[in-house]
Tab-separated table of C-alpha atoms and ligand atoms in Angstrom:
chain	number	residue	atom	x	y	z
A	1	UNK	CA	5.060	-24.439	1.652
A	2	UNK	CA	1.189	-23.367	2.467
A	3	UNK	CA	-0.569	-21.367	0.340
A	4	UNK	CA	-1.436	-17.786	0.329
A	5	UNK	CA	-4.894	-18.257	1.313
A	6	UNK	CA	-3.848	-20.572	3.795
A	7	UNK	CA	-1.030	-18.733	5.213
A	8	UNK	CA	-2.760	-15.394	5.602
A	9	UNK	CA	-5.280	-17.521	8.129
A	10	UNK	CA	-2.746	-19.843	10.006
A	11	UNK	CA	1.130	-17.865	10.147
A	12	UNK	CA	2.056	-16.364	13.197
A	13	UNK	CA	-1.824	-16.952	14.640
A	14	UNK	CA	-1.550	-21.317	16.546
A	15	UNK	CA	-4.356	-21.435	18.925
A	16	UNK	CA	-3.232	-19.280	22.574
A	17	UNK	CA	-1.126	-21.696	24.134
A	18	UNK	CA	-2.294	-20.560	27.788
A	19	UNK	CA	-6.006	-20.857	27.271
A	20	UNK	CA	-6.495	-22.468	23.116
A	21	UNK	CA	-8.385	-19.746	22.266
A	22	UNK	CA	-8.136	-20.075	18.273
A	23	UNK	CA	-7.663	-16.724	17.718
A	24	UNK	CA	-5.286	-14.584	18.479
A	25	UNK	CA	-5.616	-12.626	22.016
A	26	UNK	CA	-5.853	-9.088	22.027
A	27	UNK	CA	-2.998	-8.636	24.356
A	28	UNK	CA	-3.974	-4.905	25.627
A	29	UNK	CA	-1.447	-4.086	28.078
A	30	UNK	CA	2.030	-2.271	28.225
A	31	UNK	CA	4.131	-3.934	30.452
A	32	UNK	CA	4.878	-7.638	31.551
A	33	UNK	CA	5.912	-9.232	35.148
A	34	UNK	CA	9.186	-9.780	35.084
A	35	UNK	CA	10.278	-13.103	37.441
A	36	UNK	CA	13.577	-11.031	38.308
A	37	UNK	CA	15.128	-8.156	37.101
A	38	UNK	CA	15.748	-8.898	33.543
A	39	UNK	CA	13.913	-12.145	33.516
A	40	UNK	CA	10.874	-12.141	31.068
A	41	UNK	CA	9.035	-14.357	28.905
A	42	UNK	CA	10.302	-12.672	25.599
A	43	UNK	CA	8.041	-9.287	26.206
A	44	UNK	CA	9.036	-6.003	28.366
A	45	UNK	CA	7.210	-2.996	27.145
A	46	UNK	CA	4.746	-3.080	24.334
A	47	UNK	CA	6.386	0.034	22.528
A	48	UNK	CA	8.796	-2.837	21.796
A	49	UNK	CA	7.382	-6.025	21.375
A	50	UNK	CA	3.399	-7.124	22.081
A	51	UNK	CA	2.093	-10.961	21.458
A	52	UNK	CA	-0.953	-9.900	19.419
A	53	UNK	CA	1.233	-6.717	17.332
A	54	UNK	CA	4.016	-10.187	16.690
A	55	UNK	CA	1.354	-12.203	15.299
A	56	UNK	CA	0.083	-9.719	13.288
A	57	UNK	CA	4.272	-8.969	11.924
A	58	UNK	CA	5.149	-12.990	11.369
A	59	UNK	CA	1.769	-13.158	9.458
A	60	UNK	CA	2.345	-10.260	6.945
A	61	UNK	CA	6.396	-11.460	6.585
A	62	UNK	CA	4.871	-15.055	6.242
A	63	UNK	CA	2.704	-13.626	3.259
A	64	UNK	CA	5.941	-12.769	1.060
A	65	UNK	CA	7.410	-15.797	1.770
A	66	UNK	CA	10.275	-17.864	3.777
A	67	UNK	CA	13.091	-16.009	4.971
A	68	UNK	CA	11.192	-12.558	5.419
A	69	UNK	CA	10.938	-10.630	8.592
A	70	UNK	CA	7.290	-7.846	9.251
A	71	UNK	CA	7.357	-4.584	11.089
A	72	UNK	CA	4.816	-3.019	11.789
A	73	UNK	CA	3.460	0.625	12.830
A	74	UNK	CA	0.979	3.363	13.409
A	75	UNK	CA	0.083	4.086	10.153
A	76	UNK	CA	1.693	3.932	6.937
A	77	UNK	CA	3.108	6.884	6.825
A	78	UNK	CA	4.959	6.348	10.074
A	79	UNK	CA	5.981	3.087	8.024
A	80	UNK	CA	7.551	5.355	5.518
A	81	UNK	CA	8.970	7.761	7.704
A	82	UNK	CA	10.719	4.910	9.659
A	83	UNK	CA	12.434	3.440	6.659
A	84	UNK	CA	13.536	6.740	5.167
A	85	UNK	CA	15.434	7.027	8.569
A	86	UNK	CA	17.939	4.463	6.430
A	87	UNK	CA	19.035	7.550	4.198
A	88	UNK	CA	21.002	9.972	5.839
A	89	UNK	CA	21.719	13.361	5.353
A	90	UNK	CA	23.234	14.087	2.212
A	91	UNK	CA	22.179	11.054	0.136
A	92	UNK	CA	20.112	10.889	-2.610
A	93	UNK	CA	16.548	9.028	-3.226
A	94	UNK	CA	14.734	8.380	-6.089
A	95	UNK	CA	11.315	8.502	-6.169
A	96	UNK	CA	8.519	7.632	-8.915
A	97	UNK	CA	6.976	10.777	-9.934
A	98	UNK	CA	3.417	10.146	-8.934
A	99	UNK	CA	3.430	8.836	-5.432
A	100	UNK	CA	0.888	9.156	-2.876
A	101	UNK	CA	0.467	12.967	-1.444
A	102	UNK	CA	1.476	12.060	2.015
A	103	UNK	CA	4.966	10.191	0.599
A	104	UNK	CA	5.465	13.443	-1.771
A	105	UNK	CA	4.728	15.592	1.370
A	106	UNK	CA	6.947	13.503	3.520
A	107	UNK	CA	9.864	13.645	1.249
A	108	UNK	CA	9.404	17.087	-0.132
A	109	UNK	CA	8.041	19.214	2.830
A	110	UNK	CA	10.093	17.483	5.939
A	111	UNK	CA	13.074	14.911	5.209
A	112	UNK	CA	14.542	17.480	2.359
A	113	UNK	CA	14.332	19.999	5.415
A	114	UNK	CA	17.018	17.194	7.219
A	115	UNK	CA	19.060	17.033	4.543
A	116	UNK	CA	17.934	14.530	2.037
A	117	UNK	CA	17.755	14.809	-1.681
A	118	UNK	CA	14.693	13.409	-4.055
A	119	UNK	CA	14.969	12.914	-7.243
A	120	UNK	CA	11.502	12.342	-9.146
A	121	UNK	CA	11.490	10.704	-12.594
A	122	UNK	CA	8.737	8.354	-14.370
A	123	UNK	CA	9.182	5.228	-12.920
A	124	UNK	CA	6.907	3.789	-15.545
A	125	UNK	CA	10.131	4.039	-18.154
A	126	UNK	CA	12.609	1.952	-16.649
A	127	UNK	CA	15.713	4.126	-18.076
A	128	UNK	CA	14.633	7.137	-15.776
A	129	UNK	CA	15.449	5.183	-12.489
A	130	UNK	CA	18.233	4.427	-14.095
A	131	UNK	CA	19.953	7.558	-15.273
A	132	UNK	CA	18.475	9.321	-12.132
A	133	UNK	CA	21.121	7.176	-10.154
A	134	UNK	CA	23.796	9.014	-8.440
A	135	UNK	CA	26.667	8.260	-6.659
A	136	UNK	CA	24.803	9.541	-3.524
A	137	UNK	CA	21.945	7.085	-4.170
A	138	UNK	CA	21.095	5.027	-1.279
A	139	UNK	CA	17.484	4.281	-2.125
A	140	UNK	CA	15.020	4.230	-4.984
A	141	UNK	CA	11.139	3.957	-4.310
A	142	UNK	CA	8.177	2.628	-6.046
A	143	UNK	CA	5.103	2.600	-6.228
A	144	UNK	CA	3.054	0.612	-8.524
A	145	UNK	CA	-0.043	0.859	-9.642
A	146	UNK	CA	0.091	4.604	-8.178
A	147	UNK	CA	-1.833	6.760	-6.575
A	148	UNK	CA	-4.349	8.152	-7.954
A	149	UNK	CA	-2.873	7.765	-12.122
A	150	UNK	CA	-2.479	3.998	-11.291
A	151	UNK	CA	0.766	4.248	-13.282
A	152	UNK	CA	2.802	0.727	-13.682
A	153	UNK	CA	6.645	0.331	-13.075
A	154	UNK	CA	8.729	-2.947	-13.604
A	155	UNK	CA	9.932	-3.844	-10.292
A	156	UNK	CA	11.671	-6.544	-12.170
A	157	UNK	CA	13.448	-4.690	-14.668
A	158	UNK	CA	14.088	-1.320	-12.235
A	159	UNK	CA	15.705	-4.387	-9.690
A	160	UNK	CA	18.285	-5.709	-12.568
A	161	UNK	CA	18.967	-1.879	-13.677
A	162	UNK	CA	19.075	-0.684	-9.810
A	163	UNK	CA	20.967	-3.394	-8.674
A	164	UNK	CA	23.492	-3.598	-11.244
A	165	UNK	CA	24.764	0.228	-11.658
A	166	UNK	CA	25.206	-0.849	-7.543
A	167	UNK	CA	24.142	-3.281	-5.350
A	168	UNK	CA	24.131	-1.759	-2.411
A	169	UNK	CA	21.611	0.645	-3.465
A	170	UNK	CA	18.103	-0.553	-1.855
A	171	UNK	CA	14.866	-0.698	-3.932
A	172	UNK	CA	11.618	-0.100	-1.359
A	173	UNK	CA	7.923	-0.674	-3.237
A	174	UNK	CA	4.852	0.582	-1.693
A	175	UNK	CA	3.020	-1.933	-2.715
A	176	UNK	CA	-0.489	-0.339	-0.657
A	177	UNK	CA	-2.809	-0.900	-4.156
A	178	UNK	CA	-1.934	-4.192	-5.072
A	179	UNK	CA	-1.733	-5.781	-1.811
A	180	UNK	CA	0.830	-9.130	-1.318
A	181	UNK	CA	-1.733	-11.295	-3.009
A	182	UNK	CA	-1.762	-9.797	-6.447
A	183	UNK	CA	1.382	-8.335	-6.328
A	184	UNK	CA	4.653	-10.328	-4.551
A	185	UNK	CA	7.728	-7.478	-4.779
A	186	UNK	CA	10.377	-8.815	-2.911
A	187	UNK	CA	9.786	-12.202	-5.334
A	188	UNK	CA	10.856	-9.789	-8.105
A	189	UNK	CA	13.458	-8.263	-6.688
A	190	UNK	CA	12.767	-5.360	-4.456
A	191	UNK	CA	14.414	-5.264	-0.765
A	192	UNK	CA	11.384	-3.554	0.972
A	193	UNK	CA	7.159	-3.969	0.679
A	194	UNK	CA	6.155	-1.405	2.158
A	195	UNK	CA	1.973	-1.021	3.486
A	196	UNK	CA	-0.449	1.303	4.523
A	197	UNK	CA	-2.580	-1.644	5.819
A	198	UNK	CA	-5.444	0.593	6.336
A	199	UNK	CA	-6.231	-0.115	3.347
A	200	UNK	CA	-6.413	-3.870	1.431
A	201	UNK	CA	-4.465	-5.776	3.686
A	202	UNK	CA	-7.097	-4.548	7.218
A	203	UNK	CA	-10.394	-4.234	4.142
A	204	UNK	CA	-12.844	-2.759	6.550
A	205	UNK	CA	-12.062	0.877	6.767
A	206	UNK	CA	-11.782	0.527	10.686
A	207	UNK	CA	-7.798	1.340	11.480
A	208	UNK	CA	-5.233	2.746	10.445
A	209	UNK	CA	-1.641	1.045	10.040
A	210	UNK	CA	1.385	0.457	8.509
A	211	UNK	CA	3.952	-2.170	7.376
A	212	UNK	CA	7.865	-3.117	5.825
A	213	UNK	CA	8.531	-6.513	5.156
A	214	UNK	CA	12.031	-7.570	3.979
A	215	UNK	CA	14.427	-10.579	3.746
A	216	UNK	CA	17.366	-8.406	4.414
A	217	UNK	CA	17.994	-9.417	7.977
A	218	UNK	CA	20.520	-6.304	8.695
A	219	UNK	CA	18.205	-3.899	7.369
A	220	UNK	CA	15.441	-5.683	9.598
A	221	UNK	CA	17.620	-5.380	12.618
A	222	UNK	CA	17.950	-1.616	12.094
A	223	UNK	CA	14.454	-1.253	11.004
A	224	UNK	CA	13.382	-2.681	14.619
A	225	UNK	CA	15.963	-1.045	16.430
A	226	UNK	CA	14.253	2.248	14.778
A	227	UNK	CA	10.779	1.432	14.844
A	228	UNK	CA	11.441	0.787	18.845
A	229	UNK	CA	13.635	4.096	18.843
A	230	UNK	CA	10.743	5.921	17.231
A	231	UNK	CA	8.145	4.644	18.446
A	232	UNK	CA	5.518	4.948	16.220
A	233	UNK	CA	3.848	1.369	17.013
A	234	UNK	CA	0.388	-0.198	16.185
A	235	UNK	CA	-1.528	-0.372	19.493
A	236	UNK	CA	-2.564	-4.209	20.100
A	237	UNK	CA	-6.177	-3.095	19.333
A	238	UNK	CA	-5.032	-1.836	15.814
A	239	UNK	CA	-2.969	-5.179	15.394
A	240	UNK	CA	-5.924	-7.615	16.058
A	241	UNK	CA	-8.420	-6.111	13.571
A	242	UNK	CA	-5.790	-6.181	10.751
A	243	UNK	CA	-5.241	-9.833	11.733
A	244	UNK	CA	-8.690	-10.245	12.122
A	245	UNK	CA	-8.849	-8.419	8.209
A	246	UNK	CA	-6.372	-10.425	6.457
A	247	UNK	CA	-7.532	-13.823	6.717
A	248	UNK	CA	-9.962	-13.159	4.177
A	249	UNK	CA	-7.432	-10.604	1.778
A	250	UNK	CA	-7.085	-13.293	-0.722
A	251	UNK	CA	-11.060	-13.483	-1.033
A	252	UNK	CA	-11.434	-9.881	-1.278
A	253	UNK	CA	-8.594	-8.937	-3.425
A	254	UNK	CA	-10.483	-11.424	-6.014
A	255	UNK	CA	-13.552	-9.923	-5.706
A	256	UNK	CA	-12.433	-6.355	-6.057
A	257	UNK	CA	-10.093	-7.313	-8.826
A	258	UNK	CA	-13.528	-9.304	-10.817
A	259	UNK	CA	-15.975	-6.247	-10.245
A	260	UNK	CA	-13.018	-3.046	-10.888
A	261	UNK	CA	-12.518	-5.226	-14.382
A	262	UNK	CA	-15.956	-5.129	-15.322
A	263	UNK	CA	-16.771	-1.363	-14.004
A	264	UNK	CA	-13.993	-0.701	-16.058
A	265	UNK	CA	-15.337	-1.934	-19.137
A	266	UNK	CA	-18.634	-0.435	-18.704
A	267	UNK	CA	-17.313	2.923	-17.973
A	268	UNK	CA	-14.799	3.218	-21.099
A	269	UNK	CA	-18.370	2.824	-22.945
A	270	UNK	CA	-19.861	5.850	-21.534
A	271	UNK	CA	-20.336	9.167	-22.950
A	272	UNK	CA	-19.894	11.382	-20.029
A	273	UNK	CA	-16.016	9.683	-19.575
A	274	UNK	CA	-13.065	11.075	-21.367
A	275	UNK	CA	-10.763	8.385	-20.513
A	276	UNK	CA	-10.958	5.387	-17.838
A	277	UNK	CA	-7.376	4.372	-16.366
A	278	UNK	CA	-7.414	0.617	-15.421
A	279	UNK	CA	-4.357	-1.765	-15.715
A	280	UNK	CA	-6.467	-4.185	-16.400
A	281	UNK	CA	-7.888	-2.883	-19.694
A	282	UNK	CA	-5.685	-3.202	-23.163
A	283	UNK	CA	-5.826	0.655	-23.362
A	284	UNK	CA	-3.235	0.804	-20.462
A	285	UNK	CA	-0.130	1.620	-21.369
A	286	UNK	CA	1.059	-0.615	-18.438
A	287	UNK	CA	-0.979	-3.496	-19.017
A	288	UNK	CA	1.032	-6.096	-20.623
A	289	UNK	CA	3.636	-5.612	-17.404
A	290	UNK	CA	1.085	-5.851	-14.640
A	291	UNK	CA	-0.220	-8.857	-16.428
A	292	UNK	CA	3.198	-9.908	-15.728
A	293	UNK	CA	3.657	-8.952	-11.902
A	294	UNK	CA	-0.067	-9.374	-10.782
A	295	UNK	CA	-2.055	-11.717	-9.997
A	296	UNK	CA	-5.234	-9.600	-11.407
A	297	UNK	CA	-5.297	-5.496	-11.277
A	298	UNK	CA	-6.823	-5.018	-8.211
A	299	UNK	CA	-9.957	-2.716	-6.878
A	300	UNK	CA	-8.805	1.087	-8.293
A	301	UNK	CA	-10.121	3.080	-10.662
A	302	UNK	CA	-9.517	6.357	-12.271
A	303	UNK	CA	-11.647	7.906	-14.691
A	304	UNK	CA	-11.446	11.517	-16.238
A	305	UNK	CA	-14.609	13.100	-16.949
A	306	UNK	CA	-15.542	15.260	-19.909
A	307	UNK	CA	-17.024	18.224	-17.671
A	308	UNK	CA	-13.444	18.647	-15.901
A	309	UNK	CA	-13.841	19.335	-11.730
A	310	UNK	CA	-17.772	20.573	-11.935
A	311	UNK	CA	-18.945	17.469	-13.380
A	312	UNK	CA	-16.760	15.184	-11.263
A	313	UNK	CA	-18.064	17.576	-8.357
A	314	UNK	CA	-21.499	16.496	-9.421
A	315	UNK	CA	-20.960	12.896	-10.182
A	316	UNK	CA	-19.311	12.505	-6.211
A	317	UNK	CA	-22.642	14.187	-4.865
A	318	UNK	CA	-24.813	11.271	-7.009
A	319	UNK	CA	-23.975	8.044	-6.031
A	320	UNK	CA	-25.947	6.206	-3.497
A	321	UNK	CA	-23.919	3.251	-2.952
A	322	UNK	CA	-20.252	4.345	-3.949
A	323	UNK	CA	-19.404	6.608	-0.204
A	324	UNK	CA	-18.050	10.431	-0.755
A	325	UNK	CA	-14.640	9.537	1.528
A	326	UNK	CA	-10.893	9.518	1.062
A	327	UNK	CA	-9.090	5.961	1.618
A	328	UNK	CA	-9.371	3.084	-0.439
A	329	UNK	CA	-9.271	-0.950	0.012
A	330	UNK	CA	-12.495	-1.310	2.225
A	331	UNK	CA	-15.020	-3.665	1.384
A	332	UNK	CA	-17.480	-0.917	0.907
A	333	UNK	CA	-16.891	1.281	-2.285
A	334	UNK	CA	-15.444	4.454	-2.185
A	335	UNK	CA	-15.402	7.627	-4.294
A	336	UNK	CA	-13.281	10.792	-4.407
A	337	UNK	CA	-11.641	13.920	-6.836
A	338	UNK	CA	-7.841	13.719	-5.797
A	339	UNK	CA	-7.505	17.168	-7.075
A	340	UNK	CA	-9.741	18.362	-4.101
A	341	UNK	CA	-9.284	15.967	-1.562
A	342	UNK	CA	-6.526	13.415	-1.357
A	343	UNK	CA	-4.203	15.138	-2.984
A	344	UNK	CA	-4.293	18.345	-2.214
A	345	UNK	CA	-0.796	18.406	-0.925
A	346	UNK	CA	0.416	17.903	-4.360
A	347	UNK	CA	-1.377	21.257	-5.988
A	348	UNK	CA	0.966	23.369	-7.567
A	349	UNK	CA	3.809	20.636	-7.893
A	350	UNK	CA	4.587	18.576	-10.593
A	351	UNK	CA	1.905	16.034	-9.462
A	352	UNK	CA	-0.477	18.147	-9.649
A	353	UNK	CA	-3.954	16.056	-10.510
A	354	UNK	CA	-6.307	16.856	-13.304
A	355	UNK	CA	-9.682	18.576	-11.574
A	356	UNK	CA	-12.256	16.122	-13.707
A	357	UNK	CA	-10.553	13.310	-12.109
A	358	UNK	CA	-12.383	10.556	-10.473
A	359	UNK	CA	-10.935	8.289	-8.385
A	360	UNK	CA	-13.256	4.703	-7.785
A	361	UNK	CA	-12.589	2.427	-4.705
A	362	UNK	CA	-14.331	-0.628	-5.938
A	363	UNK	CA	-15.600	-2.799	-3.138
A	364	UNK	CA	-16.574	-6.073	-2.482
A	365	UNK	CA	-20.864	-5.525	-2.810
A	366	UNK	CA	-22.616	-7.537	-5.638
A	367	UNK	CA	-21.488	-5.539	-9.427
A	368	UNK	CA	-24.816	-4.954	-11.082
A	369	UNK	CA	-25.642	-2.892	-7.604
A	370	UNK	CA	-22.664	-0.959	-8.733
A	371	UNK	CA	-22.956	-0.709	-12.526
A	372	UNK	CA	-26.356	0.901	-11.638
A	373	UNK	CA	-25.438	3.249	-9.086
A	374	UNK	CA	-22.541	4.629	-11.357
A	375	UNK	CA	-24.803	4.628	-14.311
A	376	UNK	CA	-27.592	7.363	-12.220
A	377	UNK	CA	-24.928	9.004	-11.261
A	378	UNK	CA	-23.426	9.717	-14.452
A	379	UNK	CA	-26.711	10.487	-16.254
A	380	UNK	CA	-27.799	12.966	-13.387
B	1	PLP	C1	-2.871	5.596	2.288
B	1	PLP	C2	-1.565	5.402	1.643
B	1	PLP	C3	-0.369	5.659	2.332
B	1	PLP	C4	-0.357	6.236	3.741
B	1	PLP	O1	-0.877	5.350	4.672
B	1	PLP	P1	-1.646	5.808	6.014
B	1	PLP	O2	-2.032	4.510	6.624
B	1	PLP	O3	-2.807	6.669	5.591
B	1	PLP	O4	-0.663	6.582	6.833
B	1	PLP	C5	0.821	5.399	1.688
B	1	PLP	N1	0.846	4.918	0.419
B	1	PLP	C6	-0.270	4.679	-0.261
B	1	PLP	C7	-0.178	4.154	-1.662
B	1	PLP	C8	-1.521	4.905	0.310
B	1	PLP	O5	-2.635	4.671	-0.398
């Protein structure tokens, strides 16, 4: 019964027991010596299993708890894609309404094209998930805070309505913003976390992954049969820095949570910004629930300016120390316009992002460096 901090550094990562090397080896290879046919030491071909890739999966299942079980993958859309592979043709998913671009693209632009139906409602009122449930419904998804309106749903309350219309029906939360240190979703309820861990959970902006973590143990039998079918694996490379990365997520996630809270503050003071979207401020309409399910509200912000796209244009080219880049959860901070950029995808639809948007990545760097670089940037 370790804690988080302690478990994100030791689970799944005892000192090599061929050499003690303390950390972790980066086992780069894709195929093991077999003593006879059939006989191995637990590994045959790394699109299946790999030492370093294990580590990496005990670690992040370790993070949620006893009793869970980690996959991991390429990216976390090929996360996503693997676990929709669950729902076949002719069932019914519901989705929240504001997801990330790729998961709306994913859903809306392939998997309906095999055969699946989404349903998209606003997860942030409980009673939509609920009367969205069909028959057909084999699977609802989160996410929460979203992407880019960081929008807040109950995972408690959507578990105890999900899971009593019928229990079979699975709840998945991509749980990518909050990262399993603020935010613990299969604690309240849920059946899958599901990761990009390019962002928090890896923190340095230097690979791309994915993740599911579950307790179900026949859904994480299928899940590995699938992600082995599939293939879309984490080469060992990609597995070691995100081990390497999470030893320190509980550090980080404190430190982006401290400095997002107090750009947040400063920015709802500022003339230029219509409205600044934070769950950690009282003006959130979800704040007294994540108060609830998080540990603290994490390292995204969302402000809308008053000069619509052309300002938020502007206020992008400005800053010094806040990077022009899509992605998130690095420990350098990050700036973007959804419209434009990240979400794209979603122009048109229903999801469609207001053009003075501004989307914040708040890293880890010293706060009054920040205040100040937003600040010149604004008044430009
Ligand atoms: C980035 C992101 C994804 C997709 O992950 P990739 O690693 O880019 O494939 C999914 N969900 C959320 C919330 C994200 O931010």
């Amino acid at each position: 019964d370790l804690h988080f901090e302690t478990t994100a550094i030791h689970a799944g990562q005892a000192p090599d027991p061929a050499t003690g090397a303390v950390i972790t080896p980066l086992y780069q290879t894709s195929t093991y010596a077999q003593e006879q046919v059939g006989v191995t030491r637990g590994f045959d071909y790394s699109r299946t299993a790999n030492p370093t890739r294990r580590s990496l999966e005990e670690c992040l299942a370790a993070l949620e708890g006893a009793g869970s079980y980690g996959l991991t993958f390429a990216s976390g859309m090929a996360a996503i894609d693997t676990l929709l592979r669950l729902v076949k043709p002719g069932e019914y998913v519901v989705v929240s309404n504001d997801v990330y671009g790729g998961t709306f693209r994913l859903f809306d632009k392939v998997l309906a094209g095999y055969g699946l139906a989404f349903t998209f409602v606003d997860a942030s009122i409980p009673a939509q998930v609920e009367h969205a449930l069909r028959p057909e419904t084999t699977l609802v998804w989160l996410e929460t805070p979203t992407n880019p309106l960081l929008k807040i749903a109950d995972i408690a309350e959507i578990a105890r309505r999900v899971k009593s219309s019928r229990p079979g029906i699975w709840l998945a939360v991509d749980n990518t913003f909050a990262s399993p240190y603020l935010q613990q979703p299969l604690a309240l309820g849920a059946d899958f976390s599901v990761y990009s861990t390019t962002k928090y959970i890896a923190g340095h902006s230097d690979v791309v992954g994915g993740a599911i973590v579950t307790r179900d143990a026949g859904a994480y039998e299928r899940l590995k049969f699938l992600q082995n079918a599939i293939g879309a694996v984490p080469g060992p490379m990609d597995a070691w820095l995100t081990l390497r990365g999470i030893k320190t997520l509980a550090l980080r996630m404190e430190r982006h949570s401290s400095n997002a809270l107090h750009i947040a503050e400063f920015l709802q003071n500022h003339p230029a910004v219509e409205r600044v979207i934070y769950p950690g401020l009282d003006s959130h309409p979800g704040h007294a629930i994540a108060q609830r399910q998080m540990k603290m509200f994490g390292g995204m912000i969302s402000i809308i300016l008053k000069g619509g796209e052309s300002a938020a244009r502007r206020m992008t080219a400005a800053t010094r120390l806040f990077t022009l880049a899509e992605s998130l959860g690095g420990v350098e901070s990050l700036i973007e316009v959804p419209a434009v950029m990240t979400h794209a995808s979603v122009t048109g639809s229903a999801l469609e992002i207001p053009g003075g948007l501004v989307r914040l990545s708040v890293g880890i760097e010293h706060v009054d460096d920040l205040l100040q670089d937003l600040e010149q940037a604004l008044n430009e």
